XYZ file of C-alpha atoms in Angstrom:
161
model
C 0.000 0.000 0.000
C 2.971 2.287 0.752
C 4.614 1.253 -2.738
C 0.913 2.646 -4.632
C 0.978 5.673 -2.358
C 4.434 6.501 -3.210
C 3.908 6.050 -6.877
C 0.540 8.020 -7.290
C 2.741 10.971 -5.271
C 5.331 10.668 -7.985
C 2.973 10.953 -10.489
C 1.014 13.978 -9.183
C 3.867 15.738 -8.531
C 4.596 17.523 -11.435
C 1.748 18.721 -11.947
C 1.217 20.988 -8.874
C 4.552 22.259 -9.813
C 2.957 22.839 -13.076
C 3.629 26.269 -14.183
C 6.495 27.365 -11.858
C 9.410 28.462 -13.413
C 13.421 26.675 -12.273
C 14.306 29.867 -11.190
C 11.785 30.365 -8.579
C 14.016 28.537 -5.787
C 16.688 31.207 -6.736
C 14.323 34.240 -5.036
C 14.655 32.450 -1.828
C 18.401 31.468 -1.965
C 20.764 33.499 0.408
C 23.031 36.040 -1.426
C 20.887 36.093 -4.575
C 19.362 39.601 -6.116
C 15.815 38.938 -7.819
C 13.390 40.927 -9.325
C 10.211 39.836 -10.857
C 7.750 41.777 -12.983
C 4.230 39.794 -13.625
C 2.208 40.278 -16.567
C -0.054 42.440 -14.583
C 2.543 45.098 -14.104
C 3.373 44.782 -18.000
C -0.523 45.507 -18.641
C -0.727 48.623 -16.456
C 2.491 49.635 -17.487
C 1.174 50.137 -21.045
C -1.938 51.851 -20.218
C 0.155 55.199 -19.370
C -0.599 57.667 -21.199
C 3.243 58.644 -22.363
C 3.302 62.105 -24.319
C 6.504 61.604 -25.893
C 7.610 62.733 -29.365
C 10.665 60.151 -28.940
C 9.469 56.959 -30.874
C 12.014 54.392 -29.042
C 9.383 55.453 -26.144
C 6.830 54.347 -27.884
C 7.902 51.275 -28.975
C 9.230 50.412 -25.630
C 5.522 51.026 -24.308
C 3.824 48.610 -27.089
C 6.354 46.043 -26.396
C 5.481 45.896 -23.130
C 1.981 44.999 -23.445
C 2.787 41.779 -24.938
C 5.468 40.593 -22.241
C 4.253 37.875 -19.314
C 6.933 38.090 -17.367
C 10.421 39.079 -16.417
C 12.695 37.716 -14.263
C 16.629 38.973 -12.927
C 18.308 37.118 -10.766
C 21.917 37.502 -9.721
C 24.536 36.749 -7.734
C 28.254 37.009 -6.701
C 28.774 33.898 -4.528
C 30.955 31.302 -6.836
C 29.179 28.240 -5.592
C 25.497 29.891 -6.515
C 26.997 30.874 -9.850
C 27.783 27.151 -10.698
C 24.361 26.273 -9.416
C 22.672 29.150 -12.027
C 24.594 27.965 -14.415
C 23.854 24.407 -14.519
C 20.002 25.611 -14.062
C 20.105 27.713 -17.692
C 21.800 24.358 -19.425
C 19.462 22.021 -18.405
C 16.144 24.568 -19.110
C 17.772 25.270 -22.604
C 18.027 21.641 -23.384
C 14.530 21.180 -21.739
C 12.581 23.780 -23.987
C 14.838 23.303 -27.116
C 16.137 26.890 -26.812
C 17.936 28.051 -29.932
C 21.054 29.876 -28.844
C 20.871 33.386 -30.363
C 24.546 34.364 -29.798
C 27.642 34.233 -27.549
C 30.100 36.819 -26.259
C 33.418 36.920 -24.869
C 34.064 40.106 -23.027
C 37.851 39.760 -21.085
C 36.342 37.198 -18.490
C 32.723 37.326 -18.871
C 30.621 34.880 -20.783
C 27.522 36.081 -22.264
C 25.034 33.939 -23.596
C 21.630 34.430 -25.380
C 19.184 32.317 -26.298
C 15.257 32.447 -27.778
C 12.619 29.993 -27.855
C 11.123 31.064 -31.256
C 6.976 31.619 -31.600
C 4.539 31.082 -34.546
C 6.627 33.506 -37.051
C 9.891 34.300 -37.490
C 9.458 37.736 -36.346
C 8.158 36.980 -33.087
C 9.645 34.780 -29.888
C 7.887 33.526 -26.677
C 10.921 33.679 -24.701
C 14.286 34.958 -24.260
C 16.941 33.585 -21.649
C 20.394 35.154 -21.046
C 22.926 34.149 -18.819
C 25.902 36.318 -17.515
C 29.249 34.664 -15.925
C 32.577 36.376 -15.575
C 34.456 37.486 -12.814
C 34.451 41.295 -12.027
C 36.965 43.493 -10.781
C 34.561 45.173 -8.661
C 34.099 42.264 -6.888
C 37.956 41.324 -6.402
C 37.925 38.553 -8.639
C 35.085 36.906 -7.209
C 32.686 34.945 -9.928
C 29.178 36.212 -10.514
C 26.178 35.419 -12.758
C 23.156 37.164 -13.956
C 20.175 35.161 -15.292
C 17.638 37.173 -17.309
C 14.395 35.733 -18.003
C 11.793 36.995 -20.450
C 8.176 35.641 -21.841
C 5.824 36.884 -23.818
C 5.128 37.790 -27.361
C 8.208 39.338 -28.113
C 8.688 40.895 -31.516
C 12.600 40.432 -32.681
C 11.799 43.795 -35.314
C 11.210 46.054 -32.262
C 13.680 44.947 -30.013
C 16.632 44.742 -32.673
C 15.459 48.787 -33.226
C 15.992 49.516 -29.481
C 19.160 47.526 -28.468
């Protein structure tokens, strides 16, 4: 009776976690930085009413509407570092993310990568992940994952970056 127990609780499982992201353990973690902006905050966001005559404005404010979620997290403890890094690998390999690009900055590693949507000019999600050692930080390691989802339009974002 244990054994069936067990195995219905094994089953189940996943799906209460249904939904939450990998990174979620990383807001409670000791010596990480998180921030987190819901969908909600996108949707009010956009319905300012921005008088600008700057278009980048603009675009940055119809963007937004479309965006589910963003997510920093970051962190200058070595160990943690290792631990966010091994998190990105497995989620890219998880939801077939298509690496974007790479970039080698003296000892950072920079790493980008999009999980594309219906159309080519759209993606539902783009992960990078930050790793280098700092001088700031006297040559301690650090790591910066940035997650965002939503309908993301590659046109508009390649005019702002």
């Amino acid at each position: 009776m244990k054994k069936v127990i067990l195995l219905i609780a094994l089953v189940t499982a996943p799906l209460f976690s249904y939904g939450q992201s990998v990174y979620d353990k990383l807001e409670d973690m000791d010596g990480v930085d998180a921030v987190v902006v819901n969908k909600d905050a996108f949707k009010i966001l956009s319905k300012f009413n921005i008088n600008s005559e700057e278009n980048e404005v603009m675009e940055v404010f119809n963007m937004i509407k479309d965006l589910n979620e963003l997510k920093v997290f970051s962190t200058k403890k070595p160990s943690i570092a290792t631990q966010m890094e091994s998190m990105v690998t497995s989620e890219v390999k998880k939801k077939k993310l298509t690496e974007l690009m790479r970039l080698k900055e003296g000892n950072s590693r920079i790493k980008i990568y999009v999980k594309t949507g219906s159309n080519s000019d759209y993606v539902d999600e783009v992960l990078m992940f930050v790793k280098g050692i700092e001088e700031k930080t006297d040559g301690m390691s650090e790591a910066v994952i940035v997650s965002l989802t939503g309908r993301i339009d590659i046109n508009k974002l390649s005019k702002l970056a």
